[in-house]
XYZ file of C-alpha atoms in Angstrom:
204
model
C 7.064 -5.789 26.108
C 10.618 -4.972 24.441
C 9.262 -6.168 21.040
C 5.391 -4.587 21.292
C 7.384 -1.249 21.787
C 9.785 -2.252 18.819
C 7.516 -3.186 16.796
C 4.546 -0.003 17.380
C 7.911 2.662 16.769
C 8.727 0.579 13.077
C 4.466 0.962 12.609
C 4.692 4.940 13.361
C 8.111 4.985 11.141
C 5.715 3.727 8.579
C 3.324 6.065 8.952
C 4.983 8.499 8.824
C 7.112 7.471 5.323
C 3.583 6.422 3.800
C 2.459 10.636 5.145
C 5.327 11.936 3.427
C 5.435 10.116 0.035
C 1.871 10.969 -0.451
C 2.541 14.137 0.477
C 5.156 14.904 -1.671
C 3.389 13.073 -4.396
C 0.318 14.895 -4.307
C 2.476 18.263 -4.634
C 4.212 16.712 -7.883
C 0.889 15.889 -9.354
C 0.034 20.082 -9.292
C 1.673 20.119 -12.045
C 0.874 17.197 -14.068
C -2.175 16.441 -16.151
C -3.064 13.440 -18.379
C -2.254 13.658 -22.094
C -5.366 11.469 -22.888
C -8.648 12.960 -23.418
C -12.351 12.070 -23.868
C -13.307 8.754 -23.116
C -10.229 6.935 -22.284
C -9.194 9.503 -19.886
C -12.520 8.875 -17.794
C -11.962 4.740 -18.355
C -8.598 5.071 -16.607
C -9.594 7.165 -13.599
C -13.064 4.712 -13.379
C -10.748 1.737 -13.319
C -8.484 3.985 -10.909
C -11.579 4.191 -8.430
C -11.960 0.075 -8.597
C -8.258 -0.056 -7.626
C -8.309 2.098 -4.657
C -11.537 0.047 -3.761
C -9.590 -3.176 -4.231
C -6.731 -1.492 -2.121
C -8.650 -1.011 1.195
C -10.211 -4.514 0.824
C -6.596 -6.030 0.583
C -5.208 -4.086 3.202
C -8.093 -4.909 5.512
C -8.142 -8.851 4.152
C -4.268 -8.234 5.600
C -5.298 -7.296 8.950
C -7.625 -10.092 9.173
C -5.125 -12.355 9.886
C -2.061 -9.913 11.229
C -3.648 -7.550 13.434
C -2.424 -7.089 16.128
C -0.157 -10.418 16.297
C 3.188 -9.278 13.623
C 5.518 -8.947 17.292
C 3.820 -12.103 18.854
C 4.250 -14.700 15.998
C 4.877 -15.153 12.399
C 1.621 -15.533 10.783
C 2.185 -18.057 7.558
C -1.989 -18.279 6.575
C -4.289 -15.804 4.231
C -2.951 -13.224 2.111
C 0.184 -13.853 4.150
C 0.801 -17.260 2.675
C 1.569 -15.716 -0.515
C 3.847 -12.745 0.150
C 5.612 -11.587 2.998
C 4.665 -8.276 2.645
C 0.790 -7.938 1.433
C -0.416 -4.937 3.315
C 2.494 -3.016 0.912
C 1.442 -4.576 -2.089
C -1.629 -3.168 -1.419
C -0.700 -0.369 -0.234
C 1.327 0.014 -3.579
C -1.275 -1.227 -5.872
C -3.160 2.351 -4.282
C -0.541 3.832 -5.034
C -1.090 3.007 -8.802
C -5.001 3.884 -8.735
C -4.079 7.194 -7.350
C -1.999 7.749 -10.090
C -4.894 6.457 -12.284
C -7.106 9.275 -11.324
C -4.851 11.763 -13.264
C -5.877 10.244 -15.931
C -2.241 8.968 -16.567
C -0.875 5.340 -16.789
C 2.664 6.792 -16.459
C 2.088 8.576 -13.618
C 0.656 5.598 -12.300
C 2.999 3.376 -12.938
C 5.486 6.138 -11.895
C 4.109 6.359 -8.494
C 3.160 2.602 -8.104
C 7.805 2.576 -8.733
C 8.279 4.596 -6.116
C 5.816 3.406 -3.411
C 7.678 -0.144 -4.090
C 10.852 1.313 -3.360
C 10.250 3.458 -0.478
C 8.529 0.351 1.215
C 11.930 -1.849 0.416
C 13.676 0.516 2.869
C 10.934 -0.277 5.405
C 10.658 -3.713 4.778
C 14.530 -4.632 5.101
C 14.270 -2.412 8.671
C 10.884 -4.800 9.675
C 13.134 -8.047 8.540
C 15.789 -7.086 10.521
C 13.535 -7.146 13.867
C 11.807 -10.315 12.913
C 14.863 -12.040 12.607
C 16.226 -10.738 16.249
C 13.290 -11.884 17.686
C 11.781 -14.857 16.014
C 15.242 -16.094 14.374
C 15.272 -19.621 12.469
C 11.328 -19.921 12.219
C 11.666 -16.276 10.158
C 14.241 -17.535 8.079
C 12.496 -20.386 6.824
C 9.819 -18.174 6.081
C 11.855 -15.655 4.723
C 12.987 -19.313 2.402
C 9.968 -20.385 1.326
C 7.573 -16.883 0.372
C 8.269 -14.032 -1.508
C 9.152 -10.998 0.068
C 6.739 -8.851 -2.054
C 5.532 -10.349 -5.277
C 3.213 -12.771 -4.455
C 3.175 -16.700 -4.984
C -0.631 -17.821 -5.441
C 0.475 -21.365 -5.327
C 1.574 -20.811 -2.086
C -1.709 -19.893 -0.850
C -2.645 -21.565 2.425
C -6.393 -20.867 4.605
C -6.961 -21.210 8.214
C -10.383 -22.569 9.630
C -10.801 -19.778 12.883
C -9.494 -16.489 12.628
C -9.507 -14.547 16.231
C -10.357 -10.579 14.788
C -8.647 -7.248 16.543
C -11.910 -5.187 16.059
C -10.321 -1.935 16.560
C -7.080 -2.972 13.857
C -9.463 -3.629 11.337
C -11.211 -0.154 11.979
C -8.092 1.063 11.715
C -7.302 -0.193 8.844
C -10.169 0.672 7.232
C -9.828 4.679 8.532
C -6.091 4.624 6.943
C -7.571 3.259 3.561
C -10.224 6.173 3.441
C -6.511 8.004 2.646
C -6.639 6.841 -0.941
C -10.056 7.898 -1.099
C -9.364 11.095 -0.340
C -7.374 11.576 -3.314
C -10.082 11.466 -5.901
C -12.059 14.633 -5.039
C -8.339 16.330 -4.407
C -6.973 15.193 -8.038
C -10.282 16.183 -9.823
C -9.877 19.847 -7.940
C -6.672 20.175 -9.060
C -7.569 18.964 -12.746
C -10.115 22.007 -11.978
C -8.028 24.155 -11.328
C -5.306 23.524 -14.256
C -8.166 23.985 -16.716
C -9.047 26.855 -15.353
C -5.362 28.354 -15.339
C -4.794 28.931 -12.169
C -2.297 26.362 -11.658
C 0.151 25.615 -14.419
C 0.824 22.787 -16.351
C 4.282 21.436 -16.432
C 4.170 18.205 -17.947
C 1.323 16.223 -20.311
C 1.571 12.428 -20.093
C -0.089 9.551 -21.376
């Protein structure tokens, strides 16, 4: 019970980080607008969209095979097989198409930076735990796949998969998130054409 409680308050910690840095993010971007224009500003923030979409497919491919079992057992199969730490790589790789829909590769690889290192803070809290609680059968994990950058060769399936219904909604729901910032971004780019909100800094 001790590690389901441990393990929901590092969830909510996460949360709450991921709340903040987008957050704080999306105030930055006020002031920020793509240097590109015409055609290859609209081909970044298309392949932006397809990114976000690939995002919330990943994170909910994650859940597949971790919901609702990451304080019960060390799960070694899926996207898990590969990295340590999937759901973040997604969660990063969002990150990036976010950025995308400025219009902006360096914002989005700006942003894609600083999602990685926010989530090392969270990860080395989450590896902390696992090691308390699972100990040597962590560590060899912990040996043999990446923390974050993933190994394909690694790659391992599983035949049955037992599904948490409501994680995956979940999941999904939290993904919508990313979504949310295309109609907010093209507002914004609105607005700066417009004049109404100033613009700070033109990159490419």
């Amino acid at each position: 019970m001790n590690s389901l409680r441990d393990m929901s308050r590092f969830q909510h910690r996460r949360r709450i980080a991921v709340a903040l840095l987008v957050g704080l993010i999306l105030i930055a971007l006020l002031t920020i607008r793509s240097a590109w224009a015409g055609e290859i500003h609209e081909y970044i923030e298309d392949f932006g969209i397809g990114v976000i979409v690939l995002t919330i497919l990943g994170r909910m491919w994650c859940t597949l095979y971790i919901g609702g079992r990451k304080s019960s057992e060390i799960v070694r199969t899926g996207p898990y097989s590969i990295s340590r730490n999937p759901l973040y790589v997604f969660s990063t790789l969002g990150a990036a198409g976010i950025g995308m829909m400025t219009g902006s590769l360096i914002v989005s690889l700006a942003l894609s930076v600083i999602c990685y290192i926010a989530f090392r803070f969270v990860i080395a809290a989450e590896e902390g735990y696992l090691e308390k609680v699972f100990g040597e059968v962590y560590a060899v994990y912990k040996r043999e796949v990446p923390r974050f950058f993933p190994k394909l060769s690694l790659y391992r399936e599983t035949e049955v998969l037992t599904v948490k219904s409501s994680m995956l909604y979940r999941t999904f729901t939290d993904g919508l998130v990313f979504f949310v910032a295309c109609p907010l971004l093209e507002f914004v780019e609105y607005l700066q054409s417009v004049h109404v909100l100033p613009v700070l800094l033109r990159l490419y």
